Amino acid sequence: MRLADTRPPFVGLAKLSDEALTSLPTPCYLLDEGQLRRNGEILFGVQQRTGCKILLAQKAFSNFDVYPVLAPYLAGTEASGLYESRLGREELPEKENHVFCAAYRADEFTELLHYADHIVFNSPRQLAKFGPAAKAAGKSVGLRVNPECSTQEGHAIYDPCAPGSRLGTTRAQWDAAVAAHPELPALLDGLHFHTLCEQDADALAVTLAAVEEKFADLLPKMQWLNFGGGHHITRPGYDLATLESCILSVRQKYGVQVYLEPGEAWALNAGYLVTTVLDTLCNGETNLAILDMSAACHTPDVIEMPYRPPLLDAGEPEEKPCTIRLGGPTCLAGDVIGDYSFDAPLTEGDRLVFGDMAIYTTCKNNTFNGMPLPPIWALAEDGSCRELVRFGYRDFKMRLGSAAR
């Protein structure tokens, strides 16, 4: 196996020896501390040059064992609910703690006030219900707005600006709410928009113009504006100049603190999933290999997005002599990672390495079919590996019933 693959998802493997790779259990997540640090340095540079603050969206990456690697570079964490907010407060107590949820629960909100310092509401109704308590507790209060500006293609399920979206407040909704409740604007310290998904800064520029068109009269009264996530800032070729121009323009025009809250950008190309071939077979003209990892259980975004993850030493279908469909061991017929080509046929016991596996994997995996959760390891910058956590039968069982039995 060639560990010097120069494609971005695999550059960090150059420091990993064949011996270290073969000693890892499979399936196994391997988090790359060197690549995490590289991403952090890029994001820190943006903050230094523009004065913005960049948060870690924990919904994409919440492996707190390696938060110390990112801590010098991040301004804080962004949470999607109570538990993520608590995690950010426990693991990074000195950092800012922001939370957005489409709707908050009354029986959790008091506890949330112990963790979060910035609380963003999705609707005027939620702002009216919980905003006064948040303000009384000294929290900074925001409203997520919907600029009704779609810039995505082929990702309708991830487009918060799609018609009928439940995410964010449109200008019409805001005006109607204020007409009925004139006290609402006084509760606001900031505005938040999140419309992107794995996009470049050109999409941000388009979105920002729409935000200004719809909400510019509110911005001079705000202390901050949160550009949300979906910014692929650490991807090779990303347009940093346009991003920084957008940030500086808003800061100069409205005098607000600008926040960004990417998730993928912090851990992009900073993780791997190591797996072993269990069996090979042929169905008609289709060659197949069954792996000990499952798309449905261990990389659910492969099916939900869907997408085809990069694979070390493998090519596109038909690019190399042997095209093989890779699938998992579960009973789900659609538990398929994708079609890849290889220089030679795969055989039982071959070890494969998928790239860009730090994001939306460990935070979304599951134990469908009783599949064990893969252990999580870390790859240090000196090439050494260490186990962070392993899982077993009780992790599967205790999700489903009482620990007393």
Short mmCIF file of C-alpha atoms in Angstrom, two decimals:
data_model
loop_
_atom_site.label_atom_id
_atom_site.label_comp_id
_atom_site.label_asym_id
_atom_site.label_seq_id
_atom_site.Cartn_x
_atom_site.Cartn_y
_atom_site.Cartn_z
CA MET A 1 0.00 0.00 0.00
CA ARG A 2 1.31 3.44 -0.96
CA LEU A 3 1.09 5.83 1.99
CA ALA A 4 2.50 8.82 0.12
CA ASP A 5 -0.72 9.55 -1.78
CA THR A 6 -0.60 13.28 -2.54
CA ARG A 7 -4.35 13.76 -2.81
CA PRO A 8 -5.56 16.09 0.00
CA PRO A 9 -7.47 13.41 1.95
CA PHE A 10 -4.29 11.33 2.30
CA VAL A 11 -1.33 13.72 2.60
CA GLY A 12 -1.22 13.21 6.36
CA LEU A 13 -0.58 9.48 5.91
CA ALA A 14 2.94 10.14 4.62
CA LYS A 15 4.22 10.00 8.19
CA LEU A 16 2.45 6.72 9.00
CA SER A 17 4.52 3.58 8.50
CA ASP A 18 3.19 0.38 6.95
CA GLU A 19 3.91 -1.34 10.26
CA ALA A 20 1.83 1.17 12.22
CA LEU A 21 -1.02 0.88 9.73
CA THR A 22 -1.12 -2.91 9.86
CA SER A 23 -1.07 -2.86 13.67
CA LEU A 24 -4.35 -0.92 13.85
CA PRO A 25 -7.55 -2.87 14.55
CA THR A 26 -10.25 -2.72 11.88
CA PRO A 27 -12.57 -1.10 11.37
CA CYS A 28 -10.97 1.88 13.06
CA TYR A 29 -11.24 5.66 12.88
CA LEU A 30 -7.86 7.41 12.84
CA LEU A 31 -7.82 11.14 13.62
CA ASP A 32 -4.86 13.06 12.18
CA GLU A 33 -3.57 15.62 14.68
CA GLY A 34 -1.16 17.16 12.17
CA GLN A 35 -3.94 17.86 9.69
CA LEU A 36 -6.18 19.22 12.45
CA ARG A 37 -3.42 21.64 13.37
CA ARG A 38 -2.97 22.66 9.73
CA ASN A 39 -6.68 23.46 9.46
CA GLY A 40 -6.54 25.37 12.72
CA GLU A 41 -3.64 27.49 11.49
CA ILE A 42 -5.55 28.45 8.33
CA LEU A 43 -8.64 29.43 10.30
CA PHE A 44 -6.60 31.31 12.87
CA GLY A 45 -4.98 33.29 10.06
CA VAL A 46 -8.40 34.41 8.83
CA GLN A 47 -9.26 35.56 12.34
CA GLN A 48 -6.02 37.49 12.71
CA ARG A 49 -6.36 39.27 9.37
CA THR A 50 -10.04 40.20 9.70
CA GLY A 51 -10.90 40.35 13.40
CA CYS A 52 -13.66 37.79 12.99
CA LYS A 53 -14.18 34.91 15.41
CA ILE A 54 -14.46 31.34 14.14
CA LEU A 55 -16.33 28.70 16.14
CA LEU A 56 -16.22 24.90 15.88
CA ALA A 57 -19.62 23.49 14.88
CA GLN A 58 -19.63 20.35 17.00
CA LYS A 59 -22.38 18.72 14.92
CA ALA A 60 -19.68 17.89 12.37
CA PHE A 61 -16.80 17.10 14.70
CA SER A 62 -17.07 16.55 18.44
CA ASN A 63 -14.10 14.29 19.28
CA PHE A 64 -13.19 16.16 22.44
CA ASP A 65 -10.03 14.13 23.07
CA VAL A 66 -8.37 16.20 20.35
CA TYR A 67 -9.95 19.55 21.25
CA PRO A 68 -6.59 20.54 22.82
CA VAL A 69 -5.08 20.42 19.31
CA LEU A 70 -7.67 22.92 18.04
CA ALA A 71 -7.99 25.04 21.19
CA PRO A 72 -5.21 27.54 20.34
CA TYR A 73 -6.97 28.43 17.10
CA LEU A 74 -10.69 28.50 17.83
CA ALA A 75 -12.78 31.23 19.45
CA GLY A 76 -15.35 28.83 20.83
CA THR A 77 -17.89 26.16 20.02
CA GLU A 78 -21.26 26.13 18.35
CA ALA A 79 -23.90 23.68 19.55
CA SER A 80 -27.17 22.43 18.14
CA GLY A 81 -28.68 21.68 21.52
CA LEU A 82 -28.19 21.05 25.21
CA TYR A 83 -25.68 18.21 25.15
CA GLU A 84 -23.35 19.78 22.62
CA SER A 85 -23.44 23.05 24.54
CA ARG A 86 -22.56 21.19 27.74
CA LEU A 87 -19.72 19.37 25.96
CA GLY A 88 -18.27 22.67 24.77
CA ARG A 89 -18.48 24.17 28.25
CA GLU A 90 -16.92 21.14 29.93
CA GLU A 91 -14.07 20.65 27.47
CA LEU A 92 -13.35 24.27 26.51
CA PRO A 93 -14.55 26.26 29.52
CA GLU A 94 -12.49 29.32 28.63
CA LYS A 95 -13.99 29.63 25.13
CA GLU A 96 -17.23 31.17 23.88
CA ASN A 97 -20.25 28.86 23.80
CA HIS A 98 -22.92 29.49 21.15
CA VAL A 99 -26.06 27.48 20.56
CA PHE A 100 -28.75 27.40 17.89
CA CYS A 101 -31.75 25.07 17.90
CA ALA A 102 -34.80 25.07 15.67
CA ALA A 103 -36.90 24.92 18.83
CA TYR A 104 -35.87 24.79 22.48
CA ARG A 105 -37.51 22.64 25.15
CA ALA A 106 -38.86 24.46 28.21
CA ASP A 107 -37.65 21.65 30.50
CA GLU A 108 -34.06 22.05 29.23
CA PHE A 109 -33.72 25.78 28.83
CA THR A 110 -32.75 26.60 32.41
CA GLU A 111 -29.89 24.11 32.25
CA LEU A 112 -28.83 25.45 28.86
CA LEU A 113 -28.41 28.88 30.44
CA HIS A 114 -25.62 27.41 32.59
CA TYR A 115 -23.54 26.52 29.52
CA ALA A 116 -24.25 28.89 26.63
CA ASP A 117 -23.31 32.56 26.44
CA HIS A 118 -24.84 33.20 22.99
CA ILE A 119 -28.31 31.78 22.27
CA VAL A 120 -29.83 32.01 18.79
CA PHE A 121 -33.55 31.53 18.23
CA ASN A 122 -35.15 30.25 15.05
CA SER A 123 -38.46 32.11 15.14
CA PRO A 124 -40.03 35.22 16.67
CA ARG A 125 -42.28 32.97 18.74
CA GLN A 126 -39.26 31.23 20.33
CA LEU A 127 -37.57 34.60 20.81
CA ALA A 128 -40.63 35.91 22.65
CA LYS A 129 -40.93 32.76 24.77
CA PHE A 130 -37.31 32.32 25.87
CA GLY A 131 -35.57 35.58 25.00
CA PRO A 132 -36.48 37.48 28.19
CA ALA A 133 -35.09 34.67 30.39
CA ALA A 134 -31.91 34.55 28.35
CA LYS A 135 -31.44 38.31 28.61
CA ALA A 136 -32.13 38.23 32.34
CA ALA A 137 -29.39 35.60 32.68
CA GLY A 138 -26.94 37.90 30.92
CA LYS A 139 -26.82 35.97 27.66
CA SER A 140 -26.33 37.45 24.19
CA VAL A 141 -29.49 36.82 22.19
CA GLY A 142 -29.76 36.34 18.44
CA LEU A 143 -32.27 35.45 15.75
CA ARG A 144 -31.60 33.22 12.77
CA VAL A 145 -32.79 34.88 9.60
CA ASN A 146 -33.64 33.34 6.25
CA PRO A 147 -32.50 35.58 3.36
CA GLU A 148 -34.44 33.38 0.91
CA CYS A 149 -31.38 33.07 -1.31
CA SER A 150 -30.53 29.55 -2.49
CA THR A 151 -26.99 29.03 -3.77
CA GLN A 152 -26.85 25.23 -3.67
CA GLU A 153 -27.40 22.76 -6.48
CA GLY A 154 -28.22 19.11 -5.90
CA HIS A 155 -28.44 19.41 -2.11
CA ALA A 156 -32.07 20.37 -1.56
CA ILE A 157 -32.18 18.44 1.71
CA TYR A 158 -29.36 20.66 3.01
CA ASP A 159 -30.70 23.98 1.67
CA PRO A 160 -32.10 26.14 4.50
CA CYS A 161 -33.39 28.61 1.90
CA ALA A 162 -35.51 26.08 0.02
CA PRO A 163 -39.21 26.98 -0.29
CA GLY A 164 -41.08 26.01 2.85
CA SER A 165 -37.90 25.78 4.93
CA ARG A 166 -38.34 25.47 8.69
CA LEU A 167 -34.99 27.15 9.36
CA GLY A 168 -34.68 30.88 9.88
CA THR A 169 -37.05 33.84 9.93
CA THR A 170 -37.96 35.55 6.67
CA ARG A 171 -38.38 39.30 6.50
CA ALA A 172 -42.14 38.93 6.11
CA GLN A 173 -42.32 36.74 9.20
CA TRP A 174 -40.24 39.23 11.19
CA ASP A 175 -42.32 42.25 10.15
CA ALA A 176 -45.56 40.48 11.04
CA ALA A 177 -44.18 39.44 14.43
CA VAL A 178 -42.94 42.94 15.29
CA ALA A 179 -46.27 44.47 14.29
CA ALA A 180 -47.94 42.19 16.83
CA HIS A 181 -45.13 42.38 19.45
CA PRO A 182 -43.18 45.67 19.23
CA GLU A 183 -40.96 44.64 22.14
CA LEU A 184 -39.16 41.92 20.15
CA PRO A 185 -36.39 44.04 18.53
CA ALA A 186 -35.14 45.17 21.94
CA LEU A 187 -34.30 41.54 22.80
CA LEU A 188 -31.84 41.15 19.93
CA ASP A 189 -28.06 41.49 20.17
CA GLY A 190 -27.26 39.77 16.89
CA LEU A 191 -28.43 38.07 13.72
CA HIS A 192 -27.43 34.67 12.38
CA PHE A 193 -27.73 33.18 8.90
CA HIS A 194 -26.65 29.74 7.71
CA THR A 195 -27.29 28.92 4.06
CA LEU A 196 -24.17 27.16 2.72
CA CYS A 197 -23.02 23.53 2.46
CA GLU A 198 -19.43 22.75 1.44
CA GLN A 199 -19.29 25.94 -0.62
CA ASP A 200 -16.75 28.57 -1.62
CA ALA A 201 -16.74 32.28 -0.78
CA ASP A 202 -18.53 33.29 -3.97
CA ALA A 203 -21.71 31.73 -2.57
CA LEU A 204 -21.16 33.64 0.67
CA ALA A 205 -20.87 36.93 -1.23
CA VAL A 206 -24.18 36.27 -3.00
CA THR A 207 -25.86 35.32 0.28
CA LEU A 208 -24.47 38.31 2.13
CA ALA A 209 -25.91 40.67 -0.50
CA ALA A 210 -29.31 39.05 0.04
CA VAL A 211 -28.99 39.40 3.82
CA GLU A 212 -28.21 43.08 3.45
CA GLU A 213 -31.08 43.59 1.02
CA LYS A 214 -33.56 42.03 3.44
CA PHE A 215 -32.17 43.00 6.86
CA ALA A 216 -29.73 45.91 6.44
CA ASP A 217 -31.92 48.24 8.54
CA LEU A 218 -31.51 45.90 11.54
CA LEU A 219 -27.73 45.48 11.31
CA PRO A 220 -26.63 48.88 12.71
CA LYS A 221 -28.53 48.01 15.90
CA MET A 222 -26.74 44.67 16.30
CA GLN A 223 -23.57 43.80 18.21
CA TRP A 224 -22.74 40.79 16.03
CA LEU A 225 -23.55 38.97 12.82
CA ASN A 226 -22.97 35.22 12.49
CA PHE A 227 -22.27 33.99 8.94
CA GLY A 228 -23.11 30.40 9.95
CA GLY A 229 -21.32 27.35 8.58
CA GLY A 230 -20.85 25.50 5.32
CA HIS A 231 -17.70 27.46 4.48
CA HIS A 232 -15.07 25.09 3.01
CA ILE A 233 -12.28 27.40 4.13
CA THR A 234 -9.52 24.81 4.52
CA ARG A 235 -10.15 23.07 1.21
CA PRO A 236 -7.27 23.54 -1.26
CA GLY A 237 -8.15 26.35 -3.65
CA TYR A 238 -10.73 28.02 -1.42
CA ASP A 239 -11.00 31.76 -2.13
CA LEU A 240 -9.73 33.26 1.13
CA ALA A 241 -9.48 36.76 -0.35
CA THR A 242 -13.22 36.94 -1.09
CA LEU A 243 -14.10 35.53 2.33
CA GLU A 244 -11.93 38.09 4.08
CA SER A 245 -13.31 40.91 1.94
CA CYS A 246 -16.85 39.94 2.96
CA ILE A 247 -15.92 39.91 6.63
CA LEU A 248 -14.08 43.23 6.55
CA SER A 249 -16.85 44.91 4.56
CA VAL A 250 -19.51 43.94 7.10
CA ARG A 251 -17.35 44.93 10.06
CA GLN A 252 -16.57 48.34 8.58
CA LYS A 253 -20.11 49.04 7.38
CA TYR A 254 -22.05 48.01 10.48
CA GLY A 255 -19.50 47.90 13.30
CA VAL A 256 -20.48 44.36 14.26
CA GLN A 257 -18.43 41.44 15.48
CA VAL A 258 -18.48 38.79 12.75
CA TYR A 259 -18.69 35.10 13.63
CA LEU A 260 -18.31 32.03 11.43
CA GLU A 261 -19.17 28.54 12.65
CA PRO A 262 -17.85 25.93 10.19
CA GLY A 263 -17.67 22.29 11.19
CA GLU A 264 -16.03 20.56 8.24
CA ALA A 265 -13.34 23.22 7.83
CA TRP A 266 -11.83 22.36 11.20
CA ALA A 267 -11.48 18.63 10.49
CA LEU A 268 -11.46 18.48 6.68
CA ASN A 269 -9.11 15.75 5.42
CA ALA A 270 -8.04 15.08 9.01
CA GLY A 271 -9.27 11.54 9.53
CA TYR A 272 -9.30 8.06 8.04
CA LEU A 273 -11.34 4.89 8.35
CA VAL A 274 -9.22 1.75 8.15
CA THR A 275 -11.06 -1.40 7.09
CA THR A 276 -10.37 -5.01 6.02
CA VAL A 277 -11.81 -7.04 3.14
CA LEU A 278 -13.84 -9.95 4.57
CA ASP A 279 -14.96 -11.59 1.32
CA THR A 280 -15.04 -11.13 -2.44
CA LEU A 281 -17.68 -12.30 -4.90
CA CYS A 282 -19.03 -11.71 -8.38
CA ASN A 283 -22.67 -11.15 -9.35
CA GLY A 284 -23.02 -11.17 -13.11
CA GLU A 285 -20.53 -8.61 -14.39
CA THR A 286 -20.21 -6.87 -11.02
CA ASN A 287 -17.23 -7.68 -8.85
CA LEU A 288 -17.88 -7.06 -5.16
CA ALA A 289 -15.99 -6.94 -1.88
CA ILE A 290 -17.53 -7.10 1.59
CA LEU A 291 -15.68 -5.00 4.15
CA ASP A 292 -15.73 -5.06 7.94
CA MET A 293 -16.99 -1.45 7.93
CA SER A 294 -20.53 -0.41 7.06
CA ALA A 295 -21.63 2.67 5.16
CA ALA A 296 -24.98 2.57 6.97
CA CYS A 297 -23.42 2.27 10.43
CA HIS A 298 -19.98 3.86 10.29
CA THR A 299 -20.23 6.51 7.55
CA PRO A 300 -23.96 7.27 7.33
CA ASP A 301 -23.46 10.40 5.23
CA VAL A 302 -22.29 8.15 2.38
CA ILE A 303 -25.92 7.08 2.09
CA GLU A 304 -27.66 10.22 3.37
CA MET A 305 -25.82 12.85 1.31
CA PRO A 306 -25.08 10.69 -0.72
CA TYR A 307 -21.41 10.76 -1.66
CA ARG A 308 -18.51 8.48 -2.57
CA PRO A 309 -15.61 8.89 -0.13
CA PRO A 310 -12.00 8.96 -1.34
CA LEU A 311 -10.05 5.71 -1.04
CA LEU A 312 -6.28 5.39 -0.78
CA ASP A 313 -4.65 3.99 -3.95
CA ALA A 314 -8.01 3.57 -5.69
CA GLY A 315 -9.33 5.24 -8.84
CA GLU A 316 -12.62 6.08 -10.42
CA PRO A 317 -14.63 3.18 -11.89
CA GLU A 318 -12.82 1.77 -14.96
CA GLU A 319 -9.83 4.06 -14.41
CA LYS A 320 -7.71 1.10 -13.27
CA PRO A 321 -7.90 -2.52 -14.47
CA CYS A 322 -10.18 -3.90 -11.74
CA THR A 323 -13.44 -2.15 -10.82
CA ILE A 324 -15.00 -3.43 -7.62
CA ARG A 325 -18.13 -2.43 -5.69
CA LEU A 326 -17.41 -2.09 -1.98
CA GLY A 327 -20.13 -2.83 0.55
CA GLY A 328 -20.66 -3.47 4.23
CA PRO A 329 -21.63 -6.62 6.12
CA THR A 330 -25.14 -5.57 7.22
CA CYS A 331 -28.44 -6.90 5.90
CA LEU A 332 -29.28 -3.56 4.26
CA ALA A 333 -29.14 -4.05 0.48
CA GLY A 334 -28.08 -0.44 0.06
CA ASP A 335 -25.14 -0.72 2.45
CA VAL A 336 -22.76 0.19 -0.38
CA ILE A 337 -19.82 2.58 -0.20
CA GLY A 338 -19.33 2.83 -3.95
CA ASP A 339 -17.50 1.54 -7.02
CA TYR A 340 -13.71 1.90 -7.14
CA SER A 341 -10.98 0.63 -9.44
CA PHE A 342 -7.72 -1.03 -8.41
CA ASP A 343 -4.49 -2.17 -10.02
CA ALA A 344 -5.25 -5.78 -9.03
CA PRO A 345 -8.24 -7.71 -7.68
CA LEU A 346 -8.92 -7.41 -3.96
CA THR A 347 -8.51 -10.50 -1.81
CA GLU A 348 -9.66 -11.46 1.66
CA GLY A 349 -7.52 -9.73 4.30
CA ASP A 350 -6.59 -6.70 2.17
CA ARG A 351 -6.57 -3.47 4.17
CA LEU A 352 -8.21 -0.32 2.73
CA VAL A 353 -8.11 3.28 3.97
CA PHE A 354 -10.90 5.77 3.32
CA GLY A 355 -10.05 9.46 3.58
CA ASP A 356 -11.80 12.56 4.98
CA MET A 357 -13.41 10.45 7.70
CA ALA A 358 -13.13 12.87 10.64
CA ILE A 359 -16.31 14.76 9.79
CA TYR A 360 -19.88 13.51 10.26
CA THR A 361 -18.71 9.99 11.11
CA THR A 362 -18.05 9.41 14.80
CA CYS A 363 -20.79 11.92 15.68
CA LYS A 364 -23.38 10.15 13.48
CA ASN A 365 -22.49 6.47 13.56
CA ASN A 366 -24.85 3.83 14.92
CA THR A 367 -25.15 0.16 15.88
CA PHE A 368 -27.78 -1.02 13.38
CA ASN A 369 -27.68 -4.83 13.02
CA GLY A 370 -25.69 -4.93 16.24
CA MET A 371 -22.64 -3.64 14.39
CA PRO A 372 -19.88 -2.71 16.84
CA LEU A 373 -18.73 0.91 16.82
CA PRO A 374 -15.15 1.21 15.55
CA PRO A 375 -12.54 2.32 18.09
CA ILE A 376 -11.13 5.81 17.68
CA TRP A 377 -7.37 6.29 17.43
CA ALA A 378 -5.19 9.34 16.97
CA LEU A 379 -2.23 9.78 14.62
CA ALA A 380 0.34 12.09 16.22
CA GLU A 381 2.53 14.41 14.21
CA ASP A 382 5.53 12.14 14.83
CA GLY A 383 3.73 9.23 13.14
CA SER A 384 2.87 7.33 16.31
CA CYS A 385 -0.67 6.10 16.97
CA ARG A 386 -2.60 5.83 20.23
CA GLU A 387 -6.05 4.56 21.09
CA LEU A 388 -8.48 7.20 22.37
CA VAL A 389 -11.53 5.05 23.05
CA ARG A 390 -12.90 1.61 22.28
CA PHE A 391 -16.48 0.35 22.34
CA GLY A 392 -18.09 -2.99 23.07
CA TYR A 393 -21.28 -4.94 23.56
CA ARG A 394 -22.53 -2.74 26.41
CA ASP A 395 -22.41 0.35 24.22
CA PHE A 396 -24.83 -1.42 21.88
CA LYS A 397 -27.05 -2.89 24.60
CA MET A 398 -27.36 0.17 26.84
CA ARG A 399 -28.82 2.23 24.01
CA LEU A 400 -31.78 -0.13 23.97
CA GLY A 401 -32.73 -0.99 27.52
CA SER A 402 -32.11 -0.90 31.26
CA ALA A 403 -28.66 -1.19 32.78
CA ALA A 404 -30.25 -2.88 35.80
CA ARG A 405 -30.80 -6.19 33.97
#
